[in-house]
Short mmCIF file of C-alpha atoms in Angstrom, two decimals:
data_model
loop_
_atom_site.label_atom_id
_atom_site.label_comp_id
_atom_site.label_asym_id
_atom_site.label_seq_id
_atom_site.Cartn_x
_atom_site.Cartn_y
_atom_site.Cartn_z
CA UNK V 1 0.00 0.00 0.00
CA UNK V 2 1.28 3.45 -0.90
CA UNK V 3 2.23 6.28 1.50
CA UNK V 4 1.36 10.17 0.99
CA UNK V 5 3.88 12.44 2.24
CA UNK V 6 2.20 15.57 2.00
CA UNK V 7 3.57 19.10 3.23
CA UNK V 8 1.01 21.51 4.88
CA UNK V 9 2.06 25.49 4.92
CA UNK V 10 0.20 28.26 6.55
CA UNK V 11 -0.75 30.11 3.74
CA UNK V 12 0.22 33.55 5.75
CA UNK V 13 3.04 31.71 8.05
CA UNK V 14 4.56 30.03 5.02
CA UNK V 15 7.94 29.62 7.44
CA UNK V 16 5.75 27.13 9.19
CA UNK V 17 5.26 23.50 8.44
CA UNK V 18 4.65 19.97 9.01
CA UNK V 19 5.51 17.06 6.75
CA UNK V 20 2.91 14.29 7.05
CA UNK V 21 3.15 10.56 6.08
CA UNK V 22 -0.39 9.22 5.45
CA UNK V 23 -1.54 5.64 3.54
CA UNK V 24 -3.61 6.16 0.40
CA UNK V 25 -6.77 4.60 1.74
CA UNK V 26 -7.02 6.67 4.52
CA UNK V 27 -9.53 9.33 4.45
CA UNK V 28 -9.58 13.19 4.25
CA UNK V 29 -10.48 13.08 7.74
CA UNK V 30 -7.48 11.03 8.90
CA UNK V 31 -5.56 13.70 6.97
CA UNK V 32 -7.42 16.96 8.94
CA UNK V 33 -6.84 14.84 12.02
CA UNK V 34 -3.34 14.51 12.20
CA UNK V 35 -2.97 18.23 10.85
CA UNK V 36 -4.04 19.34 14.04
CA UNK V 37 -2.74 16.79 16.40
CA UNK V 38 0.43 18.46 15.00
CA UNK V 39 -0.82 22.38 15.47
CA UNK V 40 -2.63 21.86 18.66
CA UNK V 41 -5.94 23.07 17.51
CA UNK V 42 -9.67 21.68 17.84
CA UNK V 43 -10.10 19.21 14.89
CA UNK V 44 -13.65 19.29 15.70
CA UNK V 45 -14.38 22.40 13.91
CA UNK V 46 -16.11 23.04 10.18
CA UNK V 47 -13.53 23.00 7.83
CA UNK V 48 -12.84 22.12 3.70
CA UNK V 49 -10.18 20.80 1.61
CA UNK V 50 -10.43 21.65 -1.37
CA UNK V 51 -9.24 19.72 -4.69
CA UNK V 52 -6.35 22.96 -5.97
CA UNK V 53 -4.55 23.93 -9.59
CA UNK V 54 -0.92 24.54 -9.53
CA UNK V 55 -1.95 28.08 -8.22
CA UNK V 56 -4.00 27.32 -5.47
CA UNK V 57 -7.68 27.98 -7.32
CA UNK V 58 -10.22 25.94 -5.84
CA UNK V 59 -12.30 23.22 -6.70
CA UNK V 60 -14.49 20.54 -5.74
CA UNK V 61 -15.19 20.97 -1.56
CA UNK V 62 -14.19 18.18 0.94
CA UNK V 63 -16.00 19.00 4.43
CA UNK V 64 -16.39 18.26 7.70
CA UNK V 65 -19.30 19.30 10.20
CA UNK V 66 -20.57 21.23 7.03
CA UNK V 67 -23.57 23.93 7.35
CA UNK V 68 -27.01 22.76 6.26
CA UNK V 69 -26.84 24.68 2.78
CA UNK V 70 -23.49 22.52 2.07
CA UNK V 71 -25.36 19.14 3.21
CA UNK V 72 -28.41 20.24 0.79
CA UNK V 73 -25.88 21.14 -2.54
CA UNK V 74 -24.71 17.30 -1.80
CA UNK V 75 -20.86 18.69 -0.81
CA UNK V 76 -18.52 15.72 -0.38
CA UNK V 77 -17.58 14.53 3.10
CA UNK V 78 -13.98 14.20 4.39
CA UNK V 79 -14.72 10.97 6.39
CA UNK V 80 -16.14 9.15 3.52
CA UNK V 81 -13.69 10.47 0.80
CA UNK V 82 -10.29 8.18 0.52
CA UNK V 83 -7.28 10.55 -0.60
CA UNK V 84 -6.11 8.02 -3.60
CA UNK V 85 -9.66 9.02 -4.87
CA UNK V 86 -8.75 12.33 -5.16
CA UNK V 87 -5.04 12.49 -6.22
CA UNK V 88 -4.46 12.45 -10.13
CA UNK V 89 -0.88 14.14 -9.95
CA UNK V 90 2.09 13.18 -7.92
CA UNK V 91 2.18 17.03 -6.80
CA UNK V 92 -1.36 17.08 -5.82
CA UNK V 93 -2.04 20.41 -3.83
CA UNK V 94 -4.68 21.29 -2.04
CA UNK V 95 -6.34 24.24 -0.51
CA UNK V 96 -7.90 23.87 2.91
CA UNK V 97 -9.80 26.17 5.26
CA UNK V 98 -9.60 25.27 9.37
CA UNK V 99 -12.13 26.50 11.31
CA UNK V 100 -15.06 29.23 8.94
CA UNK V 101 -15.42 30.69 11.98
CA UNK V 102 -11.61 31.99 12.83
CA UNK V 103 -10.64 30.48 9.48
CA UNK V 104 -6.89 29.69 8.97
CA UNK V 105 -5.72 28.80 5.26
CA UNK V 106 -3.33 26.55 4.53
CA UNK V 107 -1.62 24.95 1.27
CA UNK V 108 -1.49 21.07 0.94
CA UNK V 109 0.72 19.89 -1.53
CA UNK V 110 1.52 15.78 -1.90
CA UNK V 111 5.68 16.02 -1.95
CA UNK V 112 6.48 11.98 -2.18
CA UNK V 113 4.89 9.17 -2.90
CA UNK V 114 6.35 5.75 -0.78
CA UNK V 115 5.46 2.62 -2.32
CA UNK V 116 5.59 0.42 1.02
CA UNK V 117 4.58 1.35 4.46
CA UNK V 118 6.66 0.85 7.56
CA UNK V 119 4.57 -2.02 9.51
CA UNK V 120 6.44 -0.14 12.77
CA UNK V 121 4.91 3.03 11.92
CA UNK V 122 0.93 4.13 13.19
CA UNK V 123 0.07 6.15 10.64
CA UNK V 124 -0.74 9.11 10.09
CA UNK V 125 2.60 9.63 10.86
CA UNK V 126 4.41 13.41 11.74
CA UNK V 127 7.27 13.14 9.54
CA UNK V 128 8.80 16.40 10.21
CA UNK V 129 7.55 19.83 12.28
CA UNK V 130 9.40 23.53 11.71
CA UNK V 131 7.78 26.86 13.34
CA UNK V 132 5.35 26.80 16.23
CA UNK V 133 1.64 27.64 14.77
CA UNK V 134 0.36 30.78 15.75
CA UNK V 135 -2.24 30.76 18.62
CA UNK V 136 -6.10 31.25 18.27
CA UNK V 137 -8.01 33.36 20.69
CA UNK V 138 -11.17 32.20 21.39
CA UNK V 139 -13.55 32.12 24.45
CA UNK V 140 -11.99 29.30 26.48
CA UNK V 141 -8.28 30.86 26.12
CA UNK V 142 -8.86 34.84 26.53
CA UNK V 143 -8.12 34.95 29.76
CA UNK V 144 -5.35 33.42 30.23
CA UNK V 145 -3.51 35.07 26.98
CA UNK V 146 -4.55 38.49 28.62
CA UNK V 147 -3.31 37.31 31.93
CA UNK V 148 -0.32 36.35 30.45
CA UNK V 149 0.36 39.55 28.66
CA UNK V 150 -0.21 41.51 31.87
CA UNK V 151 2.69 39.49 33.06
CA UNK V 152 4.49 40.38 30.55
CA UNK V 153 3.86 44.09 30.87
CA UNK V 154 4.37 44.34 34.45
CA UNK V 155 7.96 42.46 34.68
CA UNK V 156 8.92 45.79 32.15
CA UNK V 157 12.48 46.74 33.19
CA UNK V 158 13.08 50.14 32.73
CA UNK V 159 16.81 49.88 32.45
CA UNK V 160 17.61 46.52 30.73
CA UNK V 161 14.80 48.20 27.90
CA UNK V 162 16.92 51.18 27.60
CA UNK V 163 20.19 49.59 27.32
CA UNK V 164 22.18 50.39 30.23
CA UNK V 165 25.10 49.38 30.91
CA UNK V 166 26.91 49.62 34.10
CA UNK V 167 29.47 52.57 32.45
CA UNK V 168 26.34 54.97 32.62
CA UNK V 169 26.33 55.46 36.11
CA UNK V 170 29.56 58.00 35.75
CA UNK V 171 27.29 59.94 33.81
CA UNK V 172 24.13 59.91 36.13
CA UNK V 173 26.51 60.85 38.66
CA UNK V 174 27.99 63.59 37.04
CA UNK V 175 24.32 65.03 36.28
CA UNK V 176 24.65 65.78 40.00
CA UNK V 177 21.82 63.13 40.46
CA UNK V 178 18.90 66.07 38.83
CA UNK V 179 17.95 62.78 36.37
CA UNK V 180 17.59 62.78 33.03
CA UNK V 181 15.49 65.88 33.05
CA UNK V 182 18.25 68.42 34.07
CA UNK V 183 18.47 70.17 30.82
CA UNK V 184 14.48 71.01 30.81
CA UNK V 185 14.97 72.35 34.55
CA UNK V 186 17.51 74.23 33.20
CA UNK V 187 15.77 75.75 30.67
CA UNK V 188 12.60 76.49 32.69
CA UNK V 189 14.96 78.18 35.15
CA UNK V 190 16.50 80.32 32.12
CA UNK V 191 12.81 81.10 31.18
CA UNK V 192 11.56 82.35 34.64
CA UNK V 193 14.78 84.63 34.56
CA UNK V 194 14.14 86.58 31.12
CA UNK V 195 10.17 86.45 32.04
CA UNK V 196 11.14 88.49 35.69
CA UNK V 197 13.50 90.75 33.38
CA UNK V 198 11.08 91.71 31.18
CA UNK V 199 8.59 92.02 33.65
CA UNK V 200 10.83 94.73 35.69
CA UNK V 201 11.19 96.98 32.01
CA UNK V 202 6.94 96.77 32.03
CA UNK V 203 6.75 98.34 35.67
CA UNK V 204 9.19 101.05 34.75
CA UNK V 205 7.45 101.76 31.49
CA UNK V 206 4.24 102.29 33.12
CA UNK V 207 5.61 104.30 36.20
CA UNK V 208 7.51 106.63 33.66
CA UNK V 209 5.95 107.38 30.13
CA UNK V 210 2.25 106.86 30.94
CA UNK V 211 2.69 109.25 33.99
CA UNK V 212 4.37 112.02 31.69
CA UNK V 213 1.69 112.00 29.29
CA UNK V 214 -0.64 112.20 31.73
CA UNK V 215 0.63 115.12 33.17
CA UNK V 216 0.93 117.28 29.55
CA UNK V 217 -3.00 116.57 29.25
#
């Protein structure tokens, strides 16, 4: 009996990927299984292969737990539909959609083709595993990822995020420990001189020239 080795790619995480071995009379929904015994994700949600061209158009639908609509238009079900029934090049690709609700695409594309199956082998098999899939948020995890962020948030250190180094305490020290914010202090203390200055020239102009003209009316 032949083996599928098929790869499966995010299609927007294409960096991440799993390599599964598969026999040919084992169904689409052997196949959707093990794709998410290797992402951690709930197989038991509505999803679709779908039979693919070379650039990923798709074609006949391959469900499982489909809506009422697909049931009615007679759409063909993953656990009664064997792959080798479906594979008519040895580069077979196919588009699939996890989850309609917080749908995920991926690309499916049959790499190799093994004549005999390894009797020591369950199968389907995880042949190989690169990148860690991207979580999904959904009611029975949003707490914890918030939590977790929090975390994050809270163990901020302000000065392993600003790149100090132990040489930058001369310079604190030499700022006469004012901080960071010496040269605004000294500014607003330049400020409050000029604004007294000028303030001293208005009294005298007001004591003097208004008092003169006064005096000639």
């Amino acid at each position: 009996m032949a083996i599928y080795r098929f790869r499966v790619s995010f299609e927007d995480y294409d960096d991440i990927t799993r390599e599964i071995d598969i026999k040919s009379n084992q169904t689409f929904e052997d196949l959707h299984r093990a794709i998410h015994r290797s992402t951690g994700y709930n197989a038991d949600k509505s999803s679709s292969f779908y039979v693919s061209t070379d650039n990923w158009i798709k074609g006949e639908e391959i469900a499982i737990h489909p809506t009422q609509r697909k049931i009615d238009n007679g759409v063909t079900l993953m656990e009664k539909s064997k792959l080798s029934n479906f594979i008519e090049d040895p580069h077979q690709k196919f588009y699939y959609i996890y989850n309609f609700e917080r749908p995920y695409d991926f690309h499916v594309e049959l790499i190799k083709i093994i004549l005999d199956n390894d009797p020591k082998i369950e199968y389907p098999y995880l042949v190989k595993s690169v990148g860690e899939a991207p979580k999904i948020i959904d009611k029975s995890n949003i707490d914890s990822i918030v939590a977790s962020s929090s975390a994050a948030d809270n163990d901020f250190d302000f000065l392993n995020e600003m790149d100090f180094v132990p040489e930058d305490t001369d310079e604190l020290e030499a700022m006469g420990g004012r901080g960071i914010n010496a040269q605004e202090e000294e500014h607003d203390e330049e400020e409050e001189e000029q604004e007294d200055e000028y303030g001293d020239g208005e009294d005298d102009y007001g004591n003097d020239d208004y008092g003169n003209d006064k005096d000639d009316y």
